[in-house]
Short mmCIF file of C-alpha atoms in Angstrom, two decimals:
data_model
loop_
_atom_site.label_atom_id
_atom_site.label_comp_id
_atom_site.label_asym_id
_atom_site.label_seq_id
_atom_site.Cartn_x
_atom_site.Cartn_y
_atom_site.Cartn_z
CA MET A 288 11.89 -15.66 25.59
CA ASP A 289 12.71 -12.02 26.35
CA PHE A 290 9.56 -9.94 26.82
CA THR A 291 11.55 -6.93 27.97
CA SER A 292 11.99 -4.13 25.50
CA SER A 293 15.05 -2.27 26.76
CA LEU A 294 17.32 -3.61 24.01
CA VAL A 295 15.32 -4.29 20.88
CA TRP A 296 18.19 -3.99 18.43
CA GLY A 297 21.85 -4.57 19.20
CA ARG A 298 22.87 -0.94 19.35
CA THR A 299 22.13 1.63 22.08
CA GLU A 300 23.11 5.18 22.95
CA ALA A 301 25.27 3.89 25.83
CA GLU A 302 28.37 4.08 23.63
CA LEU A 303 27.80 7.85 23.26
CA SER A 304 27.51 8.72 26.99
CA LEU A 305 24.91 11.40 26.34
CA PRO A 306 24.15 13.82 29.21
CA SER A 307 20.91 15.34 30.45
CA LEU A 308 20.39 19.09 30.34
CA CYS A 309 21.56 20.56 33.65
CA ALA A 310 21.76 24.31 32.94
CA ASP A 311 20.09 27.03 30.92
CA ALA A 312 21.10 27.01 27.25
CA GLU A 313 20.64 28.98 24.04
CA CYS A 314 20.76 27.87 20.43
CA ASP A 315 19.76 28.77 16.90
CA HIS A 316 17.85 25.54 16.35
CA LEU A 317 16.25 23.39 19.03
CA ILE A 318 15.09 19.94 17.97
CA ILE A 319 12.66 18.28 20.39
CA GLY A 320 12.74 14.53 19.81
CA ALA A 321 15.82 12.37 19.21
CA GLY A 322 14.28 9.94 16.74
CA LEU A 323 15.06 9.75 13.05
CA ALA A 324 13.04 12.86 12.14
CA GLY A 325 14.72 15.04 14.74
CA LEU A 326 18.20 13.63 14.20
CA SER A 327 17.87 13.97 10.43
CA ALA A 328 16.83 17.61 10.80
CA ALA A 329 19.76 18.35 13.12
CA TYR A 330 22.17 16.51 10.83
CA HIS A 331 21.06 18.39 7.71
CA ILE A 332 21.06 21.79 9.43
CA LEU A 333 24.65 21.24 10.54
CA LYS A 334 25.62 19.93 7.10
CA LYS A 335 24.14 23.00 5.41
CA PHE A 336 25.10 25.77 7.82
CA GLY A 337 28.07 24.33 9.71
CA ALA A 338 29.41 25.95 12.86
CA CYS A 339 27.57 29.23 12.23
CA ARG A 340 24.37 27.63 13.60
CA LYS A 341 24.18 26.11 17.06
CA VAL A 342 21.94 23.03 17.14
CA ILE A 343 20.63 21.31 20.27
CA VAL A 344 18.63 18.07 20.26
CA VAL A 345 16.70 17.05 23.38
CA ASP A 346 14.64 13.97 24.19
CA ALA A 347 12.48 13.18 27.20
CA ASN A 348 13.85 9.64 27.23
CA HIS A 349 16.71 8.25 25.15
CA LEU A 350 17.78 8.07 21.53
CA GLY A 351 15.21 6.33 19.35
CA SER A 352 12.92 5.56 22.27
CA GLY A 353 9.82 5.94 20.12
CA ALA A 354 9.08 4.35 16.77
CA SER A 355 12.53 5.19 15.36
CA GLY A 356 14.39 2.62 17.43
CA ARG A 357 11.61 0.05 17.68
CA ASN A 358 10.37 -0.47 14.13
CA SER A 359 10.86 -3.21 11.53
CA GLY A 360 13.52 -1.39 9.51
CA MET A 361 11.43 -1.78 6.32
CA ILE A 362 11.72 1.29 4.07
CA GLY A 363 9.15 1.54 1.30
CA PRO A 364 6.88 3.96 -0.58
CA GLY A 365 3.29 4.95 0.00
CA ILE A 366 1.32 7.19 2.33
CA GLY A 367 -2.25 7.81 3.39
CA LYS A 368 -4.13 4.99 1.67
CA GLN A 369 -3.88 2.60 -1.26
CA TYR A 370 -2.99 4.33 -4.50
CA HIS A 371 -6.29 3.79 -6.34
CA LEU A 372 -8.08 5.37 -3.39
CA LEU A 373 -5.75 8.37 -3.59
CA VAL A 374 -6.69 8.69 -7.26
CA LYS A 375 -10.38 8.55 -6.34
CA GLN A 376 -9.98 11.26 -3.69
CA TYR A 377 -7.44 13.60 -5.29
CA GLY A 378 -7.50 12.82 -9.02
CA ASP A 379 -4.78 11.35 -11.24
CA VAL A 380 -2.35 14.28 -11.21
CA LYS A 381 -2.29 14.93 -7.46
CA ALA A 382 -2.26 11.20 -6.59
CA ARG A 383 0.74 10.71 -8.88
CA GLU A 384 2.49 13.64 -7.18
CA ILE A 385 1.77 12.22 -3.73
CA PHE A 386 3.10 8.75 -4.52
CA ALA A 387 6.10 10.09 -6.46
CA HIS A 388 6.99 12.19 -3.42
CA THR A 389 7.24 9.06 -1.27
CA LEU A 390 9.41 7.37 -3.91
CA GLU A 391 11.71 10.38 -3.89
CA ALA A 392 11.91 10.19 -0.09
CA LEU A 393 12.80 6.50 -0.34
CA ASN A 394 15.50 7.14 -2.93
CA TYR A 395 16.93 10.07 -0.98
CA SER A 396 17.12 7.99 2.20
CA THR A 397 19.03 5.11 0.64
CA GLN A 398 21.37 7.48 -1.20
CA LEU A 399 22.06 9.39 2.02
CA ILE A 400 22.91 6.20 3.90
CA ARG A 401 25.25 5.08 1.13
CA LYS A 402 26.89 8.45 0.47
CA GLU A 403 27.54 9.24 4.13
CA LYS A 404 28.40 5.62 4.95
CA LEU A 405 25.91 5.52 7.82
CA ASP A 406 26.27 2.14 9.51
CA CYS A 407 22.82 0.51 9.59
CA ASP A 408 23.00 -2.82 7.69
CA LEU A 409 21.38 -1.32 4.58
CA VAL A 410 20.06 -3.92 2.13
CA ILE A 411 18.45 -2.82 -1.14
CA GLY A 412 15.74 -5.15 -2.41
CA SER A 413 11.99 -5.36 -2.96
CA GLN A 414 8.91 -4.94 -0.82
CA PHE A 415 5.85 -7.03 -1.66
CA LYS A 416 2.28 -6.03 -0.83
CA VAL A 417 0.16 -9.17 -0.78
CA SER A 418 -3.53 -10.07 -0.62
CA THR A 419 -5.07 -12.69 1.66
CA ASN A 420 -8.68 -13.05 0.46
CA ALA A 421 -10.98 -12.22 -2.45
CA ALA A 422 -11.99 -8.81 -1.07
CA ASN A 423 -8.54 -7.38 -0.46
CA ASP A 424 -7.23 -9.17 -3.55
CA ARG A 425 -9.62 -7.06 -5.62
CA GLN A 426 -8.38 -3.91 -3.89
CA LEU A 427 -4.77 -4.91 -4.50
CA ARG A 428 -5.46 -5.49 -8.18
CA LEU A 429 -7.14 -2.08 -8.45
CA GLU A 430 -4.12 -0.52 -6.79
CA GLY A 431 -1.72 -2.25 -9.17
CA GLU A 432 -3.75 -1.22 -12.22
CA ALA A 433 -3.86 2.40 -11.04
CA LEU A 434 -0.11 2.50 -10.37
CA ILE A 435 0.70 1.05 -13.78
CA ALA A 436 -1.75 3.43 -15.49
CA SER A 437 0.04 6.33 -13.79
CA GLY A 438 3.38 5.20 -15.18
CA PHE A 439 4.93 3.66 -12.06
CA GLU A 440 7.05 0.56 -12.56
CA ILE A 441 5.22 -2.07 -10.55
CA ARG A 442 5.39 -5.81 -11.13
CA THR A 443 2.34 -7.95 -10.36
CA TYR A 444 2.35 -11.57 -9.12
CA ASP A 445 -0.36 -14.19 -9.21
CA ARG A 446 -0.58 -16.89 -6.55
CA GLN A 447 1.80 -19.29 -8.27
CA ALA A 448 4.42 -16.63 -9.00
CA LEU A 449 4.19 -15.34 -5.45
CA LYS A 450 5.02 -18.84 -4.17
CA GLY A 451 8.45 -18.26 -5.68
CA ILE A 452 8.91 -15.26 -3.38
CA VAL A 453 7.55 -16.64 -0.11
CA ASP A 454 5.83 -19.91 0.75
CA SER A 455 2.57 -19.00 2.47
CA PRO A 456 -0.79 -20.77 2.10
CA VAL A 457 -2.80 -17.56 2.56
CA TYR A 458 -1.33 -15.23 -0.05
CA LEU A 459 -3.24 -14.86 -3.33
CA ALA A 460 -1.39 -12.17 -5.28
CA GLY A 461 1.21 -9.46 -4.85
CA LEU A 462 2.68 -6.17 -6.03
CA GLU A 463 6.45 -5.70 -6.06
CA TYR A 464 7.98 -2.35 -5.18
CA ALA A 465 11.59 -2.59 -6.35
CA ASN A 466 14.53 -0.63 -4.91
CA THR A 467 13.10 -0.54 -1.42
CA ALA A 468 15.35 -1.25 1.56
CA THR A 469 15.74 -2.73 5.00
CA ILE A 470 17.97 -1.44 7.79
CA ASP A 471 18.76 -1.85 11.46
CA PRO A 472 16.92 1.32 12.58
CA MET A 473 18.71 1.73 15.90
CA LYS A 474 22.08 1.52 14.18
CA LEU A 475 20.96 4.38 11.95
CA VAL A 476 19.81 6.40 14.98
CA VAL A 477 23.21 5.98 16.63
CA SER A 478 25.09 6.70 13.39
CA LEU A 479 23.22 9.97 12.87
CA ALA A 480 23.78 10.98 16.49
CA LYS A 481 27.52 10.39 16.11
CA GLU A 482 27.60 12.58 12.99
CA ILE A 483 25.71 15.35 14.78
CA LEU A 484 28.13 15.32 17.71
CA ALA A 485 31.12 15.28 15.35
CA MET A 486 29.79 18.42 13.63
CA GLY A 487 29.43 20.28 16.92
CA GLY A 488 25.78 19.61 17.68
CA GLU A 489 24.62 18.87 21.22
CA ILE A 490 22.28 16.04 22.26
CA TYR A 491 20.63 15.82 25.68
CA VAL A 492 18.60 12.79 26.78
CA ASN A 493 16.28 12.36 29.76
CA THR A 494 15.40 16.01 29.20
CA ARG A 495 11.65 16.55 29.31
CA CYS A 496 10.27 19.73 27.76
CA ALA A 497 7.09 21.61 28.56
CA LYS A 498 4.96 23.07 25.77
CA PRO A 499 7.26 25.39 23.76
CA GLN A 500 6.53 29.09 23.94
CA GLU A 501 7.76 31.79 21.57
CA HIS A 502 11.57 31.32 21.41
CA THR A 503 11.71 29.57 24.77
CA VAL A 504 10.87 26.28 26.47
CA ALA A 505 11.27 24.93 30.00
CA ALA A 506 13.24 21.68 30.20
CA ASN A 507 14.35 19.82 33.33
CA GLY A 508 13.72 22.99 35.35
CA HIS A 509 15.99 25.03 33.08
CA THR A 510 15.31 27.44 30.25
CA LEU A 511 16.18 26.72 26.63
CA ARG A 512 16.13 29.71 24.30
CA PHE A 513 16.06 29.27 20.54
CA SER A 514 15.55 31.11 17.28
CA ARG A 515 13.49 28.25 15.85
CA ALA A 516 12.34 24.95 17.31
CA LEU A 517 11.18 21.78 15.59
CA LEU A 518 8.79 19.33 17.22
CA ALA A 519 9.85 15.90 15.95
CA THR A 520 7.89 14.05 18.59
CA ASN A 521 5.51 11.89 16.51
CA GLY A 522 3.24 9.90 18.85
CA PHE A 523 4.48 11.80 21.90
CA THR A 524 3.34 15.20 20.60
CA PRO A 525 0.17 15.29 22.76
CA SER A 526 2.36 15.09 25.90
CA LEU A 527 3.54 18.61 24.99
CA SER A 528 -0.11 19.77 24.85
CA VAL A 529 0.25 20.17 21.08
CA LEU A 530 -2.23 18.69 18.55
CA ARG A 531 -4.12 17.01 21.38
CA GLY A 532 -7.03 15.02 20.05
CA ARG A 533 -5.46 15.12 16.58
CA VAL A 534 -2.33 12.96 16.85
CA MET A 535 -2.97 9.66 18.60
CA PRO A 536 -0.22 7.54 20.25
CA ILE A 537 -0.68 3.97 19.04
CA SER A 538 1.54 0.95 19.74
CA THR A 539 2.43 -1.69 17.19
CA SER A 540 4.12 -4.99 18.04
CA LEU A 541 6.98 -7.08 16.71
CA MET A 542 8.88 -10.23 17.59
CA LEU A 543 12.27 -11.57 16.60
CA SER A 544 13.18 -15.24 16.26
CA ALA A 545 16.38 -17.10 16.96
CA PRO A 546 18.55 -17.49 13.83
CA LEU A 547 16.74 -19.68 11.32
CA SER A 548 18.48 -22.88 10.27
CA PRO A 549 19.27 -23.43 6.56
CA SER A 550 16.33 -25.85 6.48
CA GLN A 551 13.94 -23.28 7.96
CA ARG A 552 15.15 -20.60 5.55
CA ALA A 553 14.55 -22.99 2.66
CA GLN A 554 11.03 -23.72 3.93
CA LEU A 555 10.28 -20.02 4.14
CA GLY A 556 11.72 -19.27 0.72
CA LEU A 557 12.12 -15.54 1.44
CA GLN A 558 15.33 -13.89 0.29
CA PRO A 559 17.12 -11.53 2.75
CA HIS A 560 16.55 -8.57 0.42
CA HIS A 561 12.76 -9.08 0.31
CA ALA A 562 10.10 -7.88 2.76
CA ILE A 563 6.40 -8.77 2.91
CA ILE A 564 3.38 -6.74 4.04
CA ASP A 565 -0.25 -7.73 3.58
CA VAL A 566 -3.11 -5.36 2.75
CA ARG A 567 -5.64 -6.25 5.45
CA ARG A 568 -6.87 -3.48 7.73
CA ILE A 569 -5.19 -5.31 10.63
CA PHE A 570 -2.12 -6.56 8.83
CA ASN A 571 1.15 -8.40 9.35
CA TYR A 572 4.60 -7.86 7.87
CA PHE A 573 7.92 -9.66 8.06
CA ARG A 574 11.43 -9.99 6.75
CA VAL A 575 14.64 -11.87 7.50
CA THR A 576 17.43 -9.90 9.19
CA SER A 577 21.08 -9.92 8.19
CA ASP A 578 21.79 -12.57 10.86
CA HIS A 579 19.00 -14.86 9.53
CA ARG A 580 16.34 -14.09 12.14
CA LEU A 581 12.67 -13.78 11.28
CA LEU A 582 11.32 -10.35 12.20
CA PHE A 583 7.52 -10.61 12.33
CA GLY A 584 5.24 -7.72 13.22
CA GLY A 585 1.78 -6.23 13.03
CA GLY A 586 -1.48 -7.60 14.34
CA ALA A 587 -3.93 -5.48 16.30
CA PRO A 588 -2.41 -2.18 17.46
CA PHE A 589 -3.41 -0.66 20.79
CA TYR A 590 -3.52 2.74 22.45
CA SER A 591 -0.29 3.83 24.13
CA THR A 592 -1.44 4.63 27.64
CA GLU A 593 0.96 6.09 30.18
CA GLY A 594 1.51 2.55 31.47
CA VAL A 595 2.38 1.27 27.99
CA LEU A 596 4.81 4.15 27.45
CA ARG A 597 6.53 3.52 30.78
CA ARG A 598 6.90 -0.14 29.88
CA GLN A 599 8.49 0.72 26.55
CA PHE A 600 10.86 3.29 28.06
CA ASN A 601 11.87 1.21 31.08
CA GLY A 602 12.17 -2.15 29.35
CA THR A 603 9.66 -3.89 31.60
CA PRO A 604 7.97 -7.00 30.19
CA GLU A 605 5.41 -6.77 27.41
CA ALA A 606 1.98 -8.20 28.06
CA TYR A 607 1.84 -11.89 27.13
CA LYS A 608 -1.13 -11.18 24.85
CA THR A 609 1.25 -9.21 22.60
CA TYR A 610 3.16 -12.43 21.93
CA GLU A 611 -0.06 -14.43 21.60
CA GLY A 612 -1.40 -12.11 18.91
CA LEU A 613 1.82 -12.20 16.90
CA SER A 614 2.17 -15.95 17.35
CA THR A 615 -1.35 -16.51 16.01
CA GLY A 616 -0.51 -14.45 12.94
CA LEU A 617 2.73 -16.34 12.39
CA LYS A 618 0.99 -19.74 12.58
CA GLU A 619 -1.63 -18.62 10.06
CA ILE A 620 0.73 -17.01 7.56
CA LEU A 621 3.86 -19.16 7.92
CA PRO A 622 2.75 -22.48 9.47
CA GLN A 623 6.06 -24.10 8.55
CA LEU A 624 7.74 -21.75 11.07
CA ALA A 625 5.08 -22.02 13.80
CA SER A 626 7.48 -23.78 16.18
CA THR A 627 10.34 -21.35 15.57
CA GLN A 628 11.97 -20.15 18.79
CA ILE A 629 11.09 -16.51 19.52
CA GLU A 630 13.73 -14.56 21.43
CA LYS A 631 12.31 -11.03 21.69
CA VAL A 632 8.87 -9.44 21.77
CA TRP A 633 8.32 -5.68 21.93
CA SER A 634 6.09 -2.79 20.99
CA GLY A 635 6.71 0.79 19.92
CA THR A 636 4.64 3.95 19.72
CA ILE A 637 3.78 5.68 16.46
CA GLY A 638 1.74 8.83 15.86
CA VAL A 639 -1.54 8.33 13.95
CA THR A 640 -3.89 10.91 12.45
CA LEU A 641 -7.46 10.45 11.26
CA ASP A 642 -6.54 10.72 7.56
CA ASN A 643 -3.22 8.85 7.88
CA PHE A 644 -1.20 11.86 6.74
CA PRO A 645 1.56 13.49 8.84
CA VAL A 646 1.63 17.11 9.96
CA ILE A 647 4.60 18.91 8.41
CA ASN A 648 4.46 22.59 9.25
CA ARG A 649 6.65 25.65 9.00
CA GLY A 650 4.94 27.60 11.76
CA GLN A 651 4.01 31.28 11.72
CA SER A 652 5.60 31.41 15.16
CA SER A 653 9.07 30.16 16.05
CA VAL A 654 7.91 26.52 16.43
CA ASP A 655 7.72 24.09 13.49
CA SER A 656 6.47 20.50 13.48
CA MET A 657 7.16 17.17 11.80
CA VAL A 658 4.85 14.64 13.49
CA GLY A 659 2.22 11.95 12.95
CA CYS A 660 4.00 9.74 10.43
CA CYS A 661 1.37 6.97 10.75
CA GLY A 662 3.90 4.15 10.36
CA HIS A 663 5.56 5.59 7.23
CA GLY A 664 8.28 7.42 9.12
CA LEU A 665 11.53 5.86 7.98
CA ALA A 666 11.97 7.33 4.51
CA LEU A 667 9.87 10.40 5.17
CA SER A 668 11.76 11.33 8.35
CA LEU A 669 15.16 11.17 6.70
CA ALA A 670 14.03 13.10 3.63
CA TYR A 671 12.10 15.72 5.58
CA GLY A 672 15.18 16.47 7.65
CA ALA A 673 16.87 17.58 4.44
CA SER A 674 13.77 19.50 3.32
CA TYR A 675 13.61 21.29 6.66
CA ALA A 676 17.19 22.51 6.37
CA ASN A 677 16.39 23.79 2.88
CA TRP A 678 13.26 25.57 4.12
CA LEU A 679 15.33 27.36 6.74
CA GLU A 680 17.59 28.70 4.01
CA GLU A 681 14.92 29.49 1.43
CA PHE A 682 12.09 30.54 3.78
CA SER A 683 9.71 28.40 1.74
CA CYS A 684 6.65 26.52 3.01
CA GLY A 685 7.12 23.19 1.22
CA PRO A 686 5.19 21.62 -1.66
CA LYS A 687 1.40 21.66 -1.90
CA LEU A 688 0.77 18.18 -0.56
CA PRO A 689 -1.97 17.14 1.90
CA TRP A 690 0.36 16.72 4.87
CA TYR A 691 2.04 20.13 4.65
CA ARG A 692 -0.40 21.71 7.09
CA SER A 693 -0.66 23.25 10.52
CA SER A 694 -2.97 20.63 12.04
CA ALA A 695 -4.80 17.35 11.43
CA PRO A 696 -8.48 16.37 11.54
CA TYR A 697 -9.96 16.15 15.01
CA LEU A 698 -10.20 12.59 16.33
CA ALA A 699 -11.81 12.87 19.76
CA PRO A 700 -11.43 14.72 23.07
CA PRO A 701 -8.10 13.63 24.60
CA ALA A 702 -9.81 11.90 27.53
CA LEU A 703 -11.83 9.76 25.11
CA LEU A 704 -8.99 8.84 22.75
CA PRO A 705 -8.22 5.46 24.39
CA LEU A 706 -11.87 4.41 24.08
CA ALA A 707 -12.21 5.83 20.57
CA SER A 708 -9.02 4.20 19.31
CA ASN A 709 -9.73 0.78 20.78
CA SER A 710 -13.30 0.88 19.42
CA TYR A 711 -11.98 1.74 15.98
CA ILE A 712 -9.43 -1.10 16.12
CA LYS A 713 -12.25 -3.51 17.04
CA PHE A 714 -14.21 -2.22 14.06
CA LEU A 715 -11.24 -2.87 11.75
CA ARG A 716 -10.95 -6.44 13.05
CA TRP A 717 -14.68 -6.94 12.50
CA ALA A 718 -14.42 -5.54 8.96
CA ASP A 719 -11.54 -7.91 8.19
CA SER A 720 -13.49 -10.88 9.55
CA CYS A 721 -16.54 -9.97 7.46
CA SER A 722 -14.41 -9.87 4.32
CA GLY A 723 -12.88 -13.26 5.11
CA ALA A 724 -9.43 -12.01 6.15
#
């Protein structure tokens, strides 16, 4: 089994031979962060403005080194909290607007991939949210009822019907979100980078920036000058001394099996265009990849300390307990695949806020931000890249949604974030155990 995380997916930036910044530079638009949010923004700026705008993308590590290149590739709707809880907090009209916005982001993302022929193994299908006990089954039913009452096309499944989707002894009911998608996320990262380079954009890796100042930032001992900069740094934003104590770097874990045999695939029952995610506080999710491997993720997240980040960047082995936690979840949810050979185990860092909403901000200064996606970054990142390019042209501030804001609620003093986050994760596990999850 490979516990190293240097090559999670089959594609890397090596084929692009990207340099590091080694001299002062000047540009119209500086994008800090070469994940999907940053690359999408650079791509759409170049598409809209062409050669009349110089665009530079920099990353402290390599392409997709954060969540963008290390996620499950599951693209679906939703943000913040379950839909019926959004209705309770914001009312029917605003909740409907919030959820519809995520559906639009999903649709835009899949259309972009198709239209531009971005190589990423796109598969259109359905995502199923499933319950595991009486308590979260009630919450799932409330969510389904609220979605249907708001006019969204959602199909509900009882236990017997859900057995026809996936054979698991723990699932009680499900909601189907149709026209969702799965991709190879690192392929998409590389495809976007190639398009950016082809349009005249510049990408520099292993280029660490200091905190941006007005129209300037220090990077690798050099000076980068810009008209506007975008922080697309997600869980790494606090390392720039921005939103410290408000965006928390959290690691989530995944593992990938050897190709499943026809017999194993039949036992699982899951079609390649379907993906599963449960609604526990500490949840699991899985799908089957295009080459018939089981991709299984979730379990208890953990704080991304400097040591964890170095391990992820350098490809050094994951802690064995990461595999143990995922393996326990697999045996519980899919016991028929408990002995399946696992070939890779890895983790990746996401950015989490207290209210589970991102921070999307057109700054009063020359620095904008698109961070804290809280695990919903695939569709939102691609769509917000297009929105950002439009904002630059129209000088608008974006729609009136909860995550279009300059900051996020305060979590804890930065020095106490590891303790606060791990205590909160323990509380979530306790809450799940009390509800029978």
